[in-house]
Amino acid sequence: MEEHKKKVLVLIGVILIIIALVAIILGIIFKDEGNKKLPTEPNVGEDVISKDIEELKDERLFFALQNSINSYYNMLANKNTKDLLDILDEDYKKEKQINSSNIYNVINSDYETVSYVAKSIYYNPNSSISYYFINGYLTNVTMMEDDYQYYKSVNFLIVVDNKTNYLVIKPLDNSLNIESFAKNYNIKDKNITSKSLLSSYTISEKNKLTVYITEFLDLLVYDNERAYLMLDDNTKKKYNGKEDFDNQIIEIYNSLSSLIFSYSIKEVNDEKVYSIIDNKQNKITIYEKNIMNYKIGY
């Protein structure tokens, strides 16, 4: 048993190094053309404020919003006060009485290698001002201490002026149900004076699948309950419940690869079904309901 614990600790140490490298790789994958404008809601010729709410299904926009939140955390980690004060929502700054002297007392900035992963986004489509209600999770790797922090649910509101592509960010209560909050939010016209631009980011289908498999492998360490819930029904049957799955985490992690040898795709009952062969010749199936909302089988 003691030997098993040692193996787990060694594995976690190795994974933390890998995660830092993956964060860099994903930055390259997502990056397109720097500050090129991203057309969020085209053909909005006049001020129209829509209050209808639906789930975001635009991959390009989804990952661009996720990247904006990661940029915000990088500003915090680097204590870039000027850019932080620019990107933060004016109402939020007034509510929290934030200024250049107290900002780091109000907002936690104790981050090193930080990564935010968006899981669901709701918004008001066909509007000159778009409100994006975002739920995801956060990891912060402290390499010097060989340690990490994991925050299971982290919520944000990003508001974008679709005529200029400028945005502001507002941290939300992390205990909120983001869908219910979005549907009950008082959406109104908003004057955005920020100069923070929603940049264009693209991701190929193959790289998206790499992100999905990488996320599952990372969650084996961060949140094995979440990883277990991501399994499809047939894969769950391989284990005698959650405890048996937990006991095999090291074997699962070592057996799968996020590098993809080949893949194919088909549509089944409004889902995208990806049949993947990884670089270790494993057969992996991903059932995608929406962006970052999927089940995995192997």
GROMACS .gro file of C-alpha atoms in nm:
model
  298
    1MET     CA    1   0.000   0.000   0.000
    2GLU     CA    2   0.284   0.239   0.088
    3GLU     CA    3   0.455   0.156  -0.240
    4HIS     CA    4   0.132   0.236  -0.422
    5LYS     CA    5   0.115   0.577  -0.254
    6LYS     CA    6   0.473   0.652  -0.357
    7LYS     CA    7   0.391   0.566  -0.717
    8VAL     CA    8   0.091   0.799  -0.705
    9LEU     CA    9   0.302   1.086  -0.572
   10VAL     CA   10   0.570   1.031  -0.837
   11LEU     CA   11   0.303   1.017  -1.104
   12ILE     CA   12   0.145   1.340  -0.987
   13GLY     CA   13   0.483   1.511  -0.999
   14VAL     CA   14   0.537   1.398  -1.357
   15ILE     CA   15   0.184   1.498  -1.456
   16LEU     CA   16   0.230   1.849  -1.317
   17ILE     CA   17   0.529   1.899  -1.544
   18ILE     CA   18   0.333   1.764  -1.839
   19ILE     CA   19   0.041   1.994  -1.761
   20ALA     CA   20   0.267   2.298  -1.773
   21LEU     CA   21   0.393   2.187  -2.114
   22VAL     CA   22   0.038   2.118  -2.233
   23ALA     CA   23  -0.065   2.470  -2.132
   24ILE     CA   24   0.208   2.609  -2.358
   25ILE     CA   25   0.114   2.376  -2.644
   26LEU     CA   26  -0.255   2.467  -2.620
   27GLY     CA   27  -0.160   2.834  -2.632
   28ILE     CA   28   0.007   2.764  -2.966
   29ILE     CA   29  -0.286   2.554  -3.088
   30PHE     CA   30  -0.542   2.821  -3.012
   31LYS     CA   31  -0.343   3.119  -3.130
   32ASP     CA   32  -0.446   3.254  -3.470
   33GLU     CA   33  -0.348   3.605  -3.568
   34GLY     CA   34  -0.282   3.797  -3.249
   35ASN     CA   35  -0.534   4.076  -3.209
   36LYS     CA   36  -0.733   4.011  -3.525
   37LYS     CA   37  -1.098   4.097  -3.463
   38LEU     CA   38  -1.339   3.813  -3.409
   39PRO     CA   39  -1.682   3.869  -3.567
   40THR     CA   40  -1.906   3.769  -3.276
   41GLU     CA   41  -2.248   3.878  -3.400
   42PRO     CA   42  -2.223   3.981  -3.768
   43ASN     CA   43  -2.485   4.189  -3.948
   44VAL     CA   44  -2.586   4.379  -3.636
   45GLY     CA   45  -2.639   4.715  -3.802
   46GLU     CA   46  -2.824   4.894  -3.524
   47ASP     CA   47  -2.848   4.881  -3.148
   48VAL     CA   48  -3.059   4.574  -3.068
   49ILE     CA   49  -3.055   4.437  -2.715
   50SER     CA   50  -3.174   4.077  -2.712
   51LYS     CA   51  -3.272   3.924  -2.378
   52ASP     CA   52  -3.325   3.569  -2.503
   53ILE     CA   53  -3.073   3.319  -2.367
   54GLU     CA   54  -2.933   3.010  -2.537
   55GLU     CA   55  -2.626   2.790  -2.512
   56LEU     CA   56  -2.327   2.896  -2.721
   57LYS     CA   57  -2.238   2.648  -2.997
   58ASP     CA   58  -1.982   2.848  -3.194
   59GLU     CA   59  -1.645   2.676  -3.133
   60ARG     CA   60  -1.435   2.969  -3.249
   61LEU     CA   61  -1.613   3.210  -3.017
   62PHE     CA   62  -1.620   2.960  -2.728
   63PHE     CA   63  -1.242   2.921  -2.723
   64ALA     CA   64  -1.187   3.294  -2.783
   65LEU     CA   65  -1.385   3.369  -2.466
   66GLN     CA   66  -1.195   3.102  -2.275
   67ASN     CA   67  -0.870   3.259  -2.391
   68SER     CA   68  -0.985   3.603  -2.272
   69ILE     CA   69  -1.034   3.462  -1.922
   70ASN     CA   70  -0.688   3.301  -1.933
   71SER     CA   71  -0.544   3.637  -2.040
   72TYR     CA   72  -0.717   3.793  -1.740
   73TYR     CA   73  -0.555   3.537  -1.507
   74ASN     CA   74  -0.216   3.602  -1.666
   75MET     CA   75  -0.264   3.972  -1.590
   76LEU     CA   76  -0.336   3.878  -1.229
   77ALA     CA   77  -0.034   3.647  -1.205
   78ASN     CA   78   0.192   3.916  -1.355
   79LYS     CA   79   0.020   4.195  -1.156
   80ASN     CA   80  -0.048   4.394  -1.472
   81THR     CA   81  -0.256   4.655  -1.292
   82LYS     CA   82  -0.322   4.888  -1.585
   83ASP     CA   83  -0.464   4.618  -1.811
   84LEU     CA   84  -0.662   4.464  -1.524
   85LEU     CA   85  -0.833   4.793  -1.445
   86ASP     CA   86  -0.913   4.829  -1.815
   87ILE     CA   87  -1.064   4.484  -1.863
   88LEU     CA   88  -1.268   4.471  -1.541
   89ASP     CA   89  -1.634   4.570  -1.569
   90GLU     CA   90  -1.698   4.927  -1.446
   91ASP     CA   91  -2.000   4.825  -1.237
   92TYR     CA   92  -1.794   4.550  -1.073
   93LYS     CA   93  -1.515   4.796  -0.987
   94LYS     CA   94  -1.766   5.034  -0.832
   95GLU     CA   95  -1.939   4.755  -0.640
   96LYS     CA   96  -1.609   4.625  -0.497
   97GLN     CA   97  -1.453   4.975  -0.475
   98ILE     CA   98  -1.154   4.854  -0.672
   99ASN     CA   99  -0.867   5.087  -0.758
  100SER     CA  100  -0.498   5.056  -0.837
  101SER     CA  101  -0.407   5.058  -0.466
  102ASN     CA  102  -0.634   4.780  -0.343
  103ILE     CA  103  -0.704   4.559  -0.645
  104TYR     CA  104  -0.487   4.268  -0.522
  105ASN     CA  105  -0.649   4.281  -0.181
  106VAL     CA  106  -0.992   4.239  -0.342
  107ILE     CA  107  -0.900   3.988  -0.616
  108ASN     CA  108  -0.672   3.692  -0.553
  109SER     CA  109  -0.355   3.715  -0.762
  110ASP     CA  110  -0.158   3.428  -0.608
  111TYR     CA  111  -0.118   3.235  -0.934
  112GLU     CA  112   0.178   3.088  -1.122
  113THR     CA  113   0.092   2.851  -1.408
  114VAL     CA  114  -0.282   2.904  -1.424
  115SER     CA  115  -0.530   2.752  -1.667
  116TYR     CA  116  -0.903   2.818  -1.695
  117VAL     CA  117  -1.116   2.563  -1.882
  118ALA     CA  118  -1.464   2.676  -1.989
  119LYS     CA  119  -1.729   2.402  -1.976
  120SER     CA  120  -2.055   2.581  -2.063
  121ILE     CA  121  -2.143   2.925  -2.197
  122TYR     CA  122  -2.486   3.090  -2.228
  123TYR     CA  123  -2.549   3.415  -2.411
  124ASN     CA  124  -2.805   3.645  -2.574
  125PRO     CA  125  -2.776   3.595  -2.953
  126ASN     CA  126  -2.844   3.853  -3.227
  127SER     CA  127  -2.764   4.148  -3.005
  128SER     CA  128  -2.543   4.453  -3.045
  129ILE     CA  129  -2.420   4.391  -2.688
  130SER     CA  130  -2.355   4.024  -2.606
  131TYR     CA  131  -2.356   3.893  -2.251
  132TYR     CA  132  -2.163   3.565  -2.211
  133PHE     CA  133  -2.226   3.372  -1.888
  134ILE     CA  134  -1.940   3.126  -1.843
  135ASN     CA  135  -1.886   2.832  -1.610
  136GLY     CA  136  -1.564   2.634  -1.594
  137TYR     CA  137  -1.286   2.521  -1.364
  138LEU     CA  138  -0.942   2.650  -1.276
  139THR     CA  139  -0.607   2.487  -1.205
  140ASN     CA  140  -0.298   2.658  -1.073
  141VAL     CA  141   0.031   2.470  -1.079
  142THR     CA  142   0.304   2.580  -0.840
  143MET     CA  143   0.613   2.419  -0.989
  144MET     CA  144   0.860   2.522  -0.719
  145GLU     CA  145   0.649   2.351  -0.452
  146ASP     CA  146   0.544   2.065  -0.680
  147ASP     CA  147   0.186   2.144  -0.584
  148TYR     CA  148  -0.139   2.252  -0.748
  149GLN     CA  149  -0.476   2.404  -0.666
  150TYR     CA  150  -0.800   2.300  -0.833
  151TYR     CA  151  -1.117   2.508  -0.827
  152LYS     CA  152  -1.409   2.295  -0.941
  153SER     CA  153  -1.650   2.571  -1.042
  154VAL     CA  154  -1.551   2.924  -1.145
  155ASN     CA  155  -1.803   3.164  -1.303
  156PHE     CA  156  -1.758   3.475  -1.517
  157LEU     CA  157  -1.961   3.725  -1.714
  158ILE     CA  158  -1.801   3.869  -2.027
  159VAL     CA  159  -1.980   4.153  -2.206
  160VAL     CA  160  -1.880   4.230  -2.566
  161ASP     CA  161  -1.966   4.530  -2.781
  162ASN     CA  162  -2.019   4.363  -3.120
  163LYS     CA  163  -1.948   4.681  -3.313
  164THR     CA  164  -1.596   4.719  -3.171
  165ASN     CA  165  -1.522   4.373  -3.027
  166TYR     CA  166  -1.413   4.535  -2.702
  167LEU     CA  167  -1.499   4.345  -2.386
  168VAL     CA  168  -1.518   4.364  -2.009
  169ILE     CA  169  -1.499   4.084  -1.754
  170LYS     CA  170  -1.691   4.044  -1.431
  171PRO     CA  171  -1.610   3.762  -1.185
  172LEU     CA  172  -1.928   3.599  -1.052
  173ASP     CA  173  -2.021   3.401  -0.743
  174ASN     CA  174  -1.882   3.052  -0.806
  175SER     CA  175  -2.179   2.881  -0.641
  176LEU     CA  176  -2.422   3.010  -0.906
  177ASN     CA  177  -2.603   2.783  -1.149
  178ILE     CA  178  -2.482   2.964  -1.459
  179GLU     CA  179  -2.779   2.873  -1.681
  180SER     CA  180  -3.040   2.989  -1.427
  181PHE     CA  181  -2.838   3.301  -1.353
  182ALA     CA  182  -2.818   3.388  -1.724
  183LYS     CA  183  -3.192   3.342  -1.777
  184ASN     CA  184  -3.275   3.571  -1.485
  185TYR     CA  185  -3.009   3.837  -1.546
  186ASN     CA  186  -3.116   4.194  -1.621
  187ILE     CA  187  -2.960   4.239  -1.964
  188LYS     CA  188  -2.938   4.602  -2.073
  189ASP     CA  189  -2.747   4.826  -2.308
  190LYS     CA  190  -2.396   4.895  -2.186
  191ASN     CA  191  -2.129   5.146  -2.278
  192ILE     CA  192  -1.798   4.960  -2.295
  193THR     CA  193  -1.498   5.191  -2.265
  194SER     CA  194  -1.241   4.912  -2.229
  195LYS     CA  195  -0.975   4.868  -2.497
  196SER     CA  196  -0.943   4.495  -2.434
  197LEU     CA  197  -1.021   4.320  -2.761
  198LEU     CA  198  -1.183   3.981  -2.810
  199SER     CA  199  -0.915   3.821  -3.027
  200SER     CA  200  -0.965   3.557  -3.292
  201TYR     CA  201  -0.869   3.200  -3.201
  202THR     CA  202  -0.926   2.889  -3.404
  203ILE     CA  203  -0.888   2.519  -3.336
  204SER     CA  204  -0.889   2.228  -3.578
  205GLU     CA  205  -1.108   1.924  -3.519
  206LYS     CA  206  -0.804   1.706  -3.449
  207ASN     CA  207  -0.662   1.952  -3.198
  208LYS     CA  208  -1.000   1.979  -3.028
  209LEU     CA  209  -1.001   1.602  -2.979
  210THR     CA  210  -0.650   1.626  -2.835
  211VAL     CA  211  -0.783   1.885  -2.588
  212TYR     CA  212  -1.069   1.652  -2.490
  213ILE     CA  213  -0.844   1.352  -2.423
  214THR     CA  214  -0.589   1.571  -2.242
  215GLU     CA  215  -0.865   1.713  -2.024
  216PHE     CA  216  -0.984   1.364  -1.928
  217LEU     CA  217  -0.629   1.256  -1.838
  218ASP     CA  218  -0.573   1.573  -1.632
  219LEU     CA  219  -0.901   1.522  -1.446
  220LEU     CA  220  -0.786   1.175  -1.341
  221VAL     CA  221  -0.556   1.370  -1.108
  222TYR     CA  222  -0.751   1.691  -1.041
  223ASP     CA  223  -1.103   1.554  -1.008
  224ASN     CA  224  -1.143   1.178  -1.056
  225GLU     CA  225  -1.516   1.204  -0.978
  226ARG     CA  226  -1.561   1.438  -1.273
  227ALA     CA  227  -1.348   1.208  -1.490
  228TYR     CA  228  -1.564   0.909  -1.390
  229LEU     CA  229  -1.883   1.095  -1.484
  230MET     CA  230  -1.733   1.163  -1.828
  231LEU     CA  231  -1.723   0.790  -1.908
  232ASP     CA  232  -1.981   0.648  -2.148
  233ASP     CA  233  -2.209   0.371  -2.019
  234ASN     CA  234  -2.013   0.084  -2.179
  235THR     CA  235  -1.682   0.202  -2.031
  236LYS     CA  236  -1.836   0.240  -1.685
  237LYS     CA  237  -1.930  -0.128  -1.702
  238LYS     CA  238  -1.558  -0.215  -1.708
  239TYR     CA  239  -1.535  -0.109  -1.345
  240ASN     CA  240  -1.715  -0.227  -1.033
  241GLY     CA  241  -1.819   0.126  -0.945
  242LYS     CA  242  -1.631   0.448  -0.871
  243GLU     CA  243  -1.393   0.295  -0.615
  244ASP     CA  244  -1.271   0.034  -0.863
  245PHE     CA  245  -1.219   0.312  -1.119
  246ASP     CA  246  -1.018   0.513  -0.864
  247ASN     CA  247  -0.793   0.213  -0.796
  248GLN     CA  248  -0.707   0.190  -1.165
  249ILE     CA  249  -0.636   0.558  -1.233
  250ILE     CA  250  -0.260   0.508  -1.280
  251GLU     CA  251  -0.317   0.225  -1.527
  252ILE     CA  252  -0.576   0.429  -1.719
  253TYR     CA  253  -0.346   0.732  -1.737
  254ASN     CA  254  -0.051   0.527  -1.858
  255SER     CA  255  -0.253   0.332  -2.113
  256LEU     CA  256  -0.406   0.626  -2.305
  257SER     CA  257  -0.240   0.890  -2.521
  258SER     CA  258  -0.366   1.234  -2.616
  259LEU     CA  259  -0.170   1.208  -2.941
  260ILE     CA  260  -0.404   1.106  -3.221
  261PHE     CA  261  -0.299   0.866  -3.497
  262SER     CA  262  -0.630   0.882  -3.687
  263TYR     CA  263  -0.997   0.965  -3.636
  264SER     CA  264  -1.334   0.966  -3.813
  265ILE     CA  265  -1.661   1.142  -3.738
  266LYS     CA  266  -2.031   1.075  -3.781
  267GLU     CA  267  -2.358   1.230  -3.661
  268VAL     CA  268  -2.580   1.015  -3.436
  269ASN     CA  269  -2.894   1.152  -3.267
  270ASP     CA  270  -2.775   1.516  -3.269
  271GLU     CA  271  -2.433   1.411  -3.133
  272LYS     CA  272  -2.096   1.411  -3.303
  273VAL     CA  273  -1.938   1.070  -3.255
  274TYR     CA  274  -1.558   1.062  -3.300
  275SER     CA  275  -1.386   0.726  -3.346
  276ILE     CA  276  -1.021   0.777  -3.255
  277ILE     CA  277  -0.707   0.567  -3.264
  278ASP     CA  278  -0.438   0.715  -3.041
  279ASN     CA  279  -0.061   0.679  -3.079
  280LYS     CA  280  -0.069   0.371  -2.856
  281GLN     CA  281  -0.325   0.213  -3.090
  282ASN     CA  282  -0.608   0.240  -2.836
  283LYS     CA  283  -0.960   0.282  -2.971
  284ILE     CA  284  -1.122   0.587  -2.809
  285THR     CA  285  -1.475   0.710  -2.877
  286ILE     CA  286  -1.592   1.061  -2.795
  287TYR     CA  287  -1.962   1.151  -2.795
  288GLU     CA  288  -1.990   1.530  -2.821
  289LYS     CA  289  -2.320   1.699  -2.730
  290ASN     CA  290  -2.170   2.049  -2.745
  291ILE     CA  291  -1.832   2.215  -2.710
  292MET     CA  292  -1.651   2.072  -2.403
  293ASN     CA  293  -1.963   1.866  -2.322
  294TYR     CA  294  -1.883   1.508  -2.410
  295LYS     CA  295  -1.858   1.146  -2.296
  296ILE     CA  296  -1.551   0.933  -2.354
  297GLY     CA  297  -1.517   0.559  -2.408
  298TYR     CA  298  -1.214   0.332  -2.444
   0.00000   0.00000   0.00000
